[in-house]
Amino acid sequence: MHDFRFVGNKLFCEGVSVGSLAKKFGTPLYVYSQHTLTDHFQKLDRALAPLDHLVCFAMKSNSNLSVLRVLANLGSGFDIVSAGELQRVIAAGGDPCKCVFAGVGKTVAEIEFALKAGVYSFNVESEPELQRINQVAAKLKKIAPIAVRINPNVAAKTHAKITTGTYENKFGIAFEEIEGVYARAAKLKNLRLRGVQMHIGSQITETTPFELAVKKVLPLVTRLKAKYALEFFSIGGGLGIVYDPMLASGDPAWWQTAAAKNILTPQKYADRLMPLLKPPGLKILLEPGRFISGNAGILVTRVEYVKRTGKKNFVIVDAAMNDLIRPAFYDAYHEIVPLTKKGGATLKSDVVGPICESSDSFCKDRPLPKVGEGDHLALLSAGAYGFVMASTYNARPLAAEVLVNGKKFAVCRERQPVKEIWAGEKVVAWLK
Ligand code: LLP
């Protein structure tokens, strides 16, 4: 469960009224709960305590330096996908030795940087990449630790745009080819075969796909361990979260409710997977992003206009698809609540941003309390793949971000000054 709840009729993040943050820092504004981040990390970490394991937060979901620092302080490692992300880990005080470097397109410069920084493992997605890492390591007179990403060809029952573990996807190496790849990799002198990795997709809300994938690859993993003295098996991330109305239910015993209903919880995940994962005796890595950060953040926005047309009630807000692209991109559902609870009838509304695109919409025909100019709304569960996917489309500056801890709060990213949007640009000489 998360730490955004109504106290009286006001939405609070932990001990701070979200309305007061909107007033102080303006909107659009991302607000993160440190306690929720901590709680989610620890729930997973503790559920897996009987296993030798390392949780590597998938920082692509939220890479704010303060968020990373919260997790680094809890002992988290990081799943990174670029040299930029590794630099963020270092800037946040995280440990490169607890980083796994994934991604299908690692450049020579990125491999060099990660090798020098001493990452725990490169999660390799193709044979040409193995060759490249070996060459770069030879040039630097280093041994590169690697794991090959197995594509288990298991359907993850999630949105097509976030499925990764089938042969339709560009990720990993086909299950059937893995042993041959390890045999060839073992001949490359500057590689150390340290582990094996897989990831089947994102926002998976049942344990069964994880279980099926683990069961499918386990005999292979056990053979590889015996042959190459592997040290770890990363089972990737992908644990789904609840996006559907949570605040509406106001249920404080959410974890118990979730356990009773068919909702994925860390305990269920651990209970089903640990018996499978223990016997091979490998260190188990996890790469959860959304599970830790998703429900730990909200996007706060102000109503600019309410526009009624013959058919529709448009609530036009000051946040847009450039701030939170998930609804436009994946048809994703984000619960929307006013910061001040309103009684009375609801009205079917479309909450839309000011961008000149029809897809700049956060919801369609959703029953919402009647709101007017100057009211504030919160889009919930926006802590993962929210700010990190933001752009400056329509020359809209990147939003500010605030971290809350109990009754304390602080800006963890200033609102982008508008001129910074074009700071790297120039009018070329021949135009002057
Ligand atoms: N490990 C690997 C290799 C991944 O590719 C991903 C996510 C993760 C871990 C973390 O997955 P998570 O635990 O957060 O589900 N932008 C999309 C999600 C893209 C996920 C990409 N890979 C969204 O907003 O739903």
Coordinates of C-alpha atoms and ligand atoms in Angstrom, one line a residue:
M1 CA 0.0 0.0 0.0
H2 CA 1.1 3.6 -0.4
D3 CA 1.2 6.7 1.8
F4 CA -1.2 8.9 -0.1
R5 CA -4.4 9.1 1.7
F6 CA -7.2 11.4 2.6
V7 CA -7.1 13.0 6.1
G8 CA -10.4 14.6 6.5
N9 CA -11.2 15.8 3.0
K10 CA -7.5 16.6 2.1
L11 CA -5.1 14.4 0.3
F12 CA -1.9 13.9 2.2
C13 CA 1.4 12.3 1.3
E14 CA 2.6 10.9 4.6
G15 CA 2.4 13.8 7.0
V16 CA 2.2 16.6 4.4
S17 CA -0.9 18.0 2.7
V18 CA -0.4 17.7 -1.1
G19 CA -2.4 20.9 -1.6
S20 CA 0.2 22.8 0.4
L21 CA 3.0 21.4 -1.8
A22 CA 1.0 22.5 -5.0
K23 CA 0.7 26.0 -3.5
K24 CA 4.3 26.2 -2.6
F25 CA 5.9 24.7 -5.7
G26 CA 3.3 25.1 -8.4
T27 CA 2.1 22.5 -10.9
P28 CA 2.6 20.1 -12.7
L29 CA 4.4 18.6 -9.7
Y30 CA 5.6 15.1 -9.0
V31 CA 5.4 14.1 -5.4
Y32 CA 7.1 11.0 -4.0
S33 CA 6.8 9.3 -0.7
Q34 CA 10.0 8.1 0.8
H35 CA 8.2 5.8 3.2
T36 CA 6.4 4.1 0.3
L37 CA 9.6 3.5 -1.6
T38 CA 11.2 2.1 1.6
D39 CA 8.3 0.0 2.4
H40 CA 8.0 -1.6 -1.0
F41 CA 11.7 -2.3 -1.2
Q42 CA 11.8 -3.8 2.2
K43 CA 8.6 -5.9 1.7
L44 CA 10.3 -7.6 -1.3
D45 CA 13.7 -7.8 0.3
R46 CA 12.3 -9.4 3.4
A47 CA 10.1 -11.8 1.6
L48 CA 13.2 -13.1 -0.2
A49 CA 15.4 -13.1 3.0
P50 CA 15.8 -16.9 3.0
L51 CA 17.6 -16.7 -0.3
D52 CA 21.0 -15.2 -1.1
H53 CA 19.7 -12.4 -3.2
L54 CA 20.1 -8.8 -4.4
V55 CA 17.3 -6.4 -5.4
C56 CA 18.6 -4.3 -8.2
F57 CA 16.1 -1.4 -8.6
A58 CA 15.2 -0.9 -12.3
M59 CA 16.1 2.8 -12.3
K60 CA 14.6 3.3 -15.7
S61 CA 11.3 3.5 -13.8
N62 CA 12.4 6.5 -11.7
S63 CA 15.9 7.9 -11.7
N64 CA 15.7 11.0 -9.5
L65 CA 18.9 11.2 -7.5
S66 CA 17.0 11.4 -4.2
V67 CA 14.9 8.3 -5.1
L68 CA 18.1 6.4 -5.9
R69 CA 19.7 7.6 -2.7
V70 CA 16.8 6.3 -0.6
L71 CA 17.2 2.9 -2.2
A72 CA 21.0 2.9 -2.1
N73 CA 20.8 3.6 1.6
L74 CA 18.6 0.5 1.9
G75 CA 21.3 -1.6 0.2
S76 CA 19.7 -1.8 -3.2
G77 CA 21.6 -2.5 -6.3
F78 CA 20.5 -1.0 -9.7
D79 CA 19.5 -2.4 -13.1
I80 CA 20.9 0.2 -15.5
V81 CA 20.5 0.5 -19.3
S82 CA 22.9 3.2 -20.3
A83 CA 26.1 4.9 -19.2
G84 CA 23.9 7.9 -18.3
E85 CA 22.1 5.8 -15.8
L86 CA 25.4 4.5 -14.3
Q87 CA 26.5 8.1 -13.9
R88 CA 23.2 8.8 -12.1
V89 CA 23.9 5.9 -9.7
I90 CA 27.4 7.3 -9.0
A91 CA 26.0 10.9 -8.6
A92 CA 23.4 9.5 -6.1
G93 CA 26.0 7.7 -4.1
G94 CA 25.0 4.2 -5.2
D95 CA 27.5 1.4 -5.7
P96 CA 28.5 0.5 -9.3
C97 CA 29.6 -2.9 -8.0
K98 CA 25.9 -3.6 -7.4
C99 CA 24.8 -2.6 -10.9
V100 CA 23.7 -4.9 -13.7
F101 CA 23.9 -3.4 -17.2
A102 CA 21.1 -4.4 -19.6
G103 CA 20.0 -3.3 -23.0
V104 CA 20.4 -4.5 -26.6
G105 CA 22.5 -1.6 -27.9
K106 CA 25.4 -0.9 -25.6
T107 CA 28.0 1.2 -27.3
V108 CA 31.8 0.8 -27.1
A109 CA 32.0 3.9 -24.9
E110 CA 29.3 2.7 -22.6
I111 CA 31.0 -0.7 -22.2
E112 CA 34.3 1.0 -21.4
F113 CA 32.8 3.3 -18.9
A114 CA 30.9 0.4 -17.1
L115 CA 34.0 -1.8 -17.1
K116 CA 36.1 0.9 -15.5
A117 CA 33.4 1.6 -13.0
G118 CA 33.3 -2.1 -12.1
V119 CA 29.7 -3.1 -12.7
Y120 CA 28.6 -6.5 -11.3
S121 CA 27.6 -7.9 -14.7
F122 CA 26.8 -7.0 -18.3
N123 CA 23.5 -8.6 -19.2
V124 CA 24.2 -9.5 -22.8
E125 CA 21.5 -9.6 -25.4
S126 CA 23.3 -10.9 -28.5
E127 CA 26.5 -12.7 -29.7
P128 CA 27.9 -9.6 -31.5
E129 CA 27.6 -7.8 -28.1
L130 CA 29.6 -10.6 -26.4
Q131 CA 32.3 -10.1 -29.0
R132 CA 32.3 -6.4 -28.5
I133 CA 32.5 -6.6 -24.7
N134 CA 35.4 -9.1 -25.0
Q135 CA 37.3 -6.8 -27.4
V136 CA 36.8 -3.7 -25.2
A137 CA 37.8 -5.7 -22.1
A138 CA 40.9 -6.9 -23.9
K139 CA 41.8 -3.4 -24.8
L140 CA 41.5 -2.3 -21.2
K141 CA 43.3 -5.4 -19.9
K142 CA 40.2 -6.3 -17.9
I143 CA 37.9 -9.3 -17.5
A144 CA 34.3 -8.4 -18.1
P145 CA 31.7 -10.2 -15.9
I146 CA 28.7 -11.3 -18.1
A147 CA 25.4 -13.0 -18.0
V148 CA 23.4 -13.9 -21.1
R149 CA 19.8 -12.9 -21.2
I150 CA 17.6 -15.9 -22.0
N151 CA 14.5 -15.2 -23.9
P152 CA 12.3 -18.0 -22.5
N153 CA 9.5 -17.5 -25.0
V154 CA 6.8 -17.2 -22.4
A155 CA 3.8 -14.9 -22.8
A156 CA 3.6 -12.5 -19.9
K157 CA -0.1 -11.6 -20.1
T158 CA 0.5 -7.9 -20.2
H159 CA 0.3 -5.0 -22.6
A160 CA 1.8 -5.8 -26.0
K161 CA 4.1 -2.8 -25.7
I162 CA 5.7 -4.0 -22.5
T163 CA 6.0 -7.8 -23.2
T164 CA 9.7 -8.8 -23.6
G165 CA 10.0 -12.5 -23.2
T166 CA 8.7 -13.9 -26.5
Y167 CA 10.4 -14.4 -29.8
E168 CA 8.5 -11.5 -31.2
N169 CA 10.7 -9.2 -29.1
K170 CA 14.2 -7.8 -29.7
F171 CA 15.4 -8.9 -26.2
G172 CA 17.7 -11.7 -25.2
I173 CA 18.8 -14.9 -26.9
A174 CA 16.4 -17.7 -27.8
F175 CA 16.2 -20.4 -25.1
E176 CA 17.2 -23.1 -27.6
E177 CA 20.4 -21.3 -28.5
I178 CA 21.7 -20.5 -25.0
E179 CA 24.0 -23.5 -24.4
G180 CA 25.8 -22.9 -27.7
V181 CA 26.2 -19.2 -26.9
Y182 CA 27.7 -20.0 -23.5
A183 CA 30.1 -22.6 -25.0
R184 CA 31.3 -19.9 -27.5
A185 CA 31.5 -17.2 -24.8
A186 CA 33.6 -19.5 -22.6
K187 CA 36.3 -19.3 -25.3
L188 CA 36.5 -15.5 -25.2
K189 CA 39.5 -14.8 -23.0
N190 CA 38.4 -11.5 -21.5
L191 CA 35.0 -12.6 -20.3
R192 CA 34.0 -14.1 -17.0
L193 CA 30.7 -16.1 -17.2
R194 CA 29.2 -14.9 -14.0
G195 CA 25.5 -15.5 -14.3
V196 CA 22.4 -15.9 -16.4
Q197 CA 19.5 -13.5 -16.7
M198 CA 15.9 -13.3 -18.0
H199 CA 13.0 -10.8 -17.9
I200 CA 9.6 -11.6 -19.3
G201 CA 7.8 -8.3 -19.3
S202 CA 6.4 -5.6 -17.2
Q203 CA 3.2 -5.0 -15.1
I204 CA 2.6 -8.7 -14.6
T205 CA -0.1 -9.1 -12.0
E206 CA 0.0 -12.8 -11.5
T207 CA 2.7 -15.1 -10.2
T208 CA 2.0 -17.8 -12.8
P209 CA 4.0 -16.4 -15.8
F210 CA 7.0 -15.9 -13.5
E211 CA 6.7 -19.4 -12.2
L212 CA 6.3 -20.9 -15.7
A213 CA 9.3 -19.0 -17.0
V214 CA 11.5 -20.0 -14.0
K215 CA 10.4 -23.6 -14.3
K216 CA 11.2 -23.6 -18.0
V217 CA 14.7 -22.2 -17.7
L218 CA 15.8 -23.9 -14.4
P219 CA 17.2 -27.1 -15.8
L220 CA 19.2 -25.1 -18.3
V221 CA 20.4 -22.7 -15.6
T222 CA 21.4 -25.7 -13.4
R223 CA 23.4 -27.2 -16.3
L224 CA 25.1 -23.9 -17.0
K225 CA 26.0 -23.4 -13.4
A226 CA 27.6 -26.8 -13.2
K227 CA 29.6 -26.3 -16.4
Y228 CA 30.7 -22.7 -16.0
A229 CA 30.6 -22.1 -12.2
L230 CA 28.0 -19.4 -12.5
E231 CA 27.4 -17.3 -9.5
F232 CA 23.9 -15.7 -10.1
F233 CA 20.6 -16.0 -11.8
S234 CA 18.6 -12.8 -12.4
I235 CA 14.9 -13.4 -12.8
G236 CA 14.3 -9.8 -14.0
G237 CA 11.6 -7.4 -12.9
G238 CA 8.1 -7.0 -14.0
L239 CA 6.1 -7.3 -10.8
G240 CA 2.8 -5.5 -11.4
I241 CA 1.1 -3.0 -9.2
V242 CA -2.5 -2.0 -8.7
Y243 CA -3.5 1.0 -10.8
D244 CA -7.3 0.6 -10.2
P245 CA -9.0 2.7 -7.6
M246 CA -7.3 2.3 -4.3
L247 CA -8.0 5.6 -2.6
A248 CA -11.6 5.2 -3.2
S249 CA -11.7 2.1 -1.1
G250 CA -9.7 3.8 1.6
D251 CA -8.8 0.4 2.9
P252 CA -5.8 0.7 5.3
A253 CA -5.3 -3.1 5.4
W254 CA -4.5 -3.2 1.8
W255 CA -1.8 -5.9 1.9
Q256 CA -4.2 -8.3 3.7
T257 CA -7.0 -7.4 1.2
A258 CA -4.5 -8.0 -1.7
A259 CA -3.5 -11.3 -0.2
A260 CA -7.1 -12.4 -0.1
K261 CA -7.9 -11.2 -3.6
N262 CA -5.9 -12.4 -6.5
I263 CA -3.3 -9.6 -6.4
L264 CA 0.4 -10.2 -6.6
T265 CA 2.2 -9.4 -3.3
P266 CA 5.9 -9.9 -2.5
Q267 CA 5.0 -12.7 -0.1
K268 CA 3.0 -14.6 -2.8
Y269 CA 5.8 -14.0 -5.3
A270 CA 8.4 -15.3 -2.9
D271 CA 6.3 -18.2 -1.7
R272 CA 5.8 -19.5 -5.2
L273 CA 9.3 -18.8 -6.5
M274 CA 11.6 -19.5 -3.6
P275 CA 11.1 -23.3 -3.5
L276 CA 12.1 -23.3 -7.2
L277 CA 15.0 -20.9 -6.8
K278 CA 16.7 -22.3 -3.8
P279 CA 18.0 -25.7 -5.0
P280 CA 20.4 -24.5 -7.7
G281 CA 22.3 -22.6 -5.0
L282 CA 22.8 -19.5 -7.1
K283 CA 22.6 -15.9 -5.9
I284 CA 19.2 -14.6 -7.1
L285 CA 18.9 -11.1 -8.5
L286 CA 15.7 -9.2 -9.1
E287 CA 15.2 -6.1 -11.2
P288 CA 11.9 -4.6 -10.0
G289 CA 11.2 -1.0 -11.0
R290 CA 7.5 -0.3 -11.0
F291 CA 6.8 -2.4 -7.9
I292 CA 9.0 -0.2 -5.8
S293 CA 8.4 3.3 -7.4
G294 CA 5.0 3.0 -9.1
N295 CA 2.7 3.7 -6.2
A296 CA 5.2 5.9 -4.5
G297 CA 4.6 8.9 -6.7
I298 CA 1.7 11.1 -7.9
L299 CA 1.5 13.8 -10.5
V300 CA -0.4 16.9 -9.2
T301 CA -2.1 19.2 -11.7
R302 CA -4.3 22.3 -11.7
V303 CA -7.6 22.7 -13.5
E304 CA -7.3 25.5 -16.0
Y305 CA -10.7 25.3 -17.7
V306 CA -13.8 23.2 -17.8
K307 CA -15.2 23.1 -21.3
R308 CA -18.6 21.6 -22.0
T309 CA -19.4 20.5 -25.5
G310 CA -22.6 18.9 -26.6
K311 CA -21.3 15.5 -25.8
K312 CA -18.4 15.9 -23.4
N313 CA -17.2 17.5 -20.2
F314 CA -13.5 18.4 -20.7
V315 CA -11.5 19.1 -17.7
I316 CA -8.4 20.9 -19.1
V317 CA -5.5 20.7 -16.7
D318 CA -1.9 22.1 -16.7
A319 CA -0.2 18.6 -16.9
A320 CA 0.0 16.9 -20.3
M321 CA 1.2 13.9 -22.2
N322 CA 4.7 15.4 -22.1
D323 CA 4.6 15.1 -18.3
L324 CA 3.0 11.6 -18.1
I325 CA 2.8 9.8 -21.4
R326 CA 1.5 6.4 -20.1
P327 CA -2.2 7.0 -20.9
A328 CA -1.5 8.2 -24.4
F329 CA 1.2 5.6 -25.1
Y330 CA -0.2 2.4 -23.5
D331 CA -3.8 3.4 -22.8
A332 CA -2.8 3.2 -19.2
Y333 CA -5.2 3.8 -16.4
H334 CA -4.2 6.2 -13.7
E335 CA -6.7 6.9 -10.9
I336 CA -7.5 10.7 -10.7
V337 CA -8.6 12.3 -7.4
P338 CA -9.2 15.9 -6.4
L339 CA -6.8 17.1 -3.7
T340 CA -9.9 18.2 -1.7
K341 CA -12.5 15.5 -1.6
K342 CA -15.8 16.6 -3.0
G343 CA -19.2 15.3 -2.1
G344 CA -22.2 15.3 -4.5
A345 CA -22.8 13.8 -7.9
T346 CA -20.1 12.8 -10.3
L347 CA -19.9 13.8 -13.9
K348 CA -18.4 11.8 -16.8
S349 CA -15.3 13.8 -17.7
D350 CA -12.3 13.7 -20.0
V351 CA -9.3 15.0 -18.2
V352 CA -7.0 16.5 -21.0
G353 CA -3.8 18.5 -21.2
P354 CA -3.1 21.6 -23.3
I355 CA -1.0 19.8 -26.0
C356 CA -2.2 20.0 -29.5
E357 CA -2.8 16.2 -29.9
S358 CA -6.0 14.3 -29.5
S359 CA -4.1 11.7 -27.5
D360 CA -3.2 14.3 -24.9
S361 CA -5.8 12.8 -22.6
F362 CA -5.5 11.2 -19.2
C363 CA -9.0 9.6 -19.1
K364 CA -12.2 9.5 -21.1
D365 CA -15.8 9.6 -19.8
R366 CA -14.7 8.8 -16.3
P367 CA -17.1 9.6 -13.5
L368 CA -15.3 12.3 -11.5
P369 CA -16.4 14.8 -8.9
K370 CA -17.4 18.2 -10.4
V371 CA -14.3 20.4 -10.5
G372 CA -13.7 24.0 -11.6
E373 CA -10.9 26.3 -12.5
G374 CA -8.2 26.4 -9.8
D375 CA -9.0 23.1 -8.3
H376 CA -6.2 20.6 -8.1
L377 CA -6.2 16.9 -9.2
A378 CA -3.7 14.1 -8.5
L379 CA -2.9 11.4 -11.0
L380 CA -2.0 8.4 -8.8
S381 CA 0.6 5.6 -9.3
A382 CA 2.7 7.9 -11.4
G383 CA 6.0 7.2 -9.6
A384 CA 7.2 4.7 -12.3
Y385 CA 7.7 5.6 -15.9
G386 CA 6.3 9.1 -15.2
F387 CA 8.9 11.8 -14.9
V388 CA 11.5 9.6 -16.6
M389 CA 9.5 9.5 -19.8
A390 CA 8.7 13.2 -19.8
S391 CA 9.7 15.4 -22.7
T392 CA 9.6 19.1 -23.5
Y393 CA 7.1 18.7 -26.4
N394 CA 5.3 22.0 -27.1
A395 CA 8.2 23.7 -25.3
R396 CA 6.8 22.7 -22.0
P397 CA 9.5 22.7 -19.3
L398 CA 10.0 19.5 -17.2
A399 CA 7.9 19.4 -14.0
A400 CA 9.4 19.8 -10.5
E401 CA 9.7 16.9 -8.2
V402 CA 9.3 16.8 -4.4
L403 CA 10.3 14.1 -1.9
V404 CA 8.3 13.7 1.3
N405 CA 9.5 12.0 4.4
G406 CA 7.0 12.1 7.3
K407 CA 6.3 15.8 7.9
K408 CA 9.4 16.8 6.0
F409 CA 9.5 17.7 2.3
A410 CA 12.0 19.1 -0.2
V411 CA 12.4 19.7 -3.9
C412 CA 14.4 16.9 -5.4
R413 CA 14.3 18.4 -8.8
E414 CA 13.7 22.1 -9.6
R415 CA 11.1 22.9 -12.3
Q416 CA 13.1 23.4 -15.5
P417 CA 13.5 27.0 -16.4
V418 CA 11.9 27.6 -19.8
K419 CA 15.1 28.8 -21.5
E420 CA 16.9 25.6 -20.6
I421 CA 14.7 23.8 -23.1
W422 CA 16.7 25.3 -25.9
A423 CA 20.0 25.9 -24.0
G424 CA 22.0 23.6 -26.4
E425 CA 20.5 25.0 -29.5
K426 CA 21.7 27.8 -31.7
V427 CA 20.8 29.7 -34.8
V428 CA 23.5 28.5 -37.2
A429 CA 26.0 31.0 -38.6
W430 CA 24.6 31.2 -42.2
L431 CA 21.3 32.3 -40.9
K432 CA 22.6 35.3 -39.0
Ligands
LLP1 N1 14.6 -5.6 -16.2 C1 14.6 -5.4 -17.5 C2 15.5 -6.1 -18.3 C3 13.6 -4.6 -18.1 O1 13.6 -4.4 -19.4 C4 12.7 -3.9 -17.3 C5 11.7 -3.0 -17.8 C6 12.8 -4.1 -15.9 C7 13.7 -5.0 -15.4 C8 11.8 -3.4 -14.9 O2 10.5 -3.7 -15.1 P1 9.4 -3.4 -14.1 O3 9.8 -4.1 -12.8 O4 9.4 -1.9 -13.8 O5 8.1 -3.8 -14.6 N2 7.4 2.3 -19.8 C9 6.6 1.1 -19.6 C10 7.4 0.0 -18.9 C11 8.6 -0.4 -19.7 C12 9.4 -1.5 -19.0 C13 10.7 -1.7 -19.7 N3 11.6 -2.7 -19.1 C14 5.3 1.5 -18.7 O6 5.2 2.7 -18.5 O7 4.5 0.7 -18.4

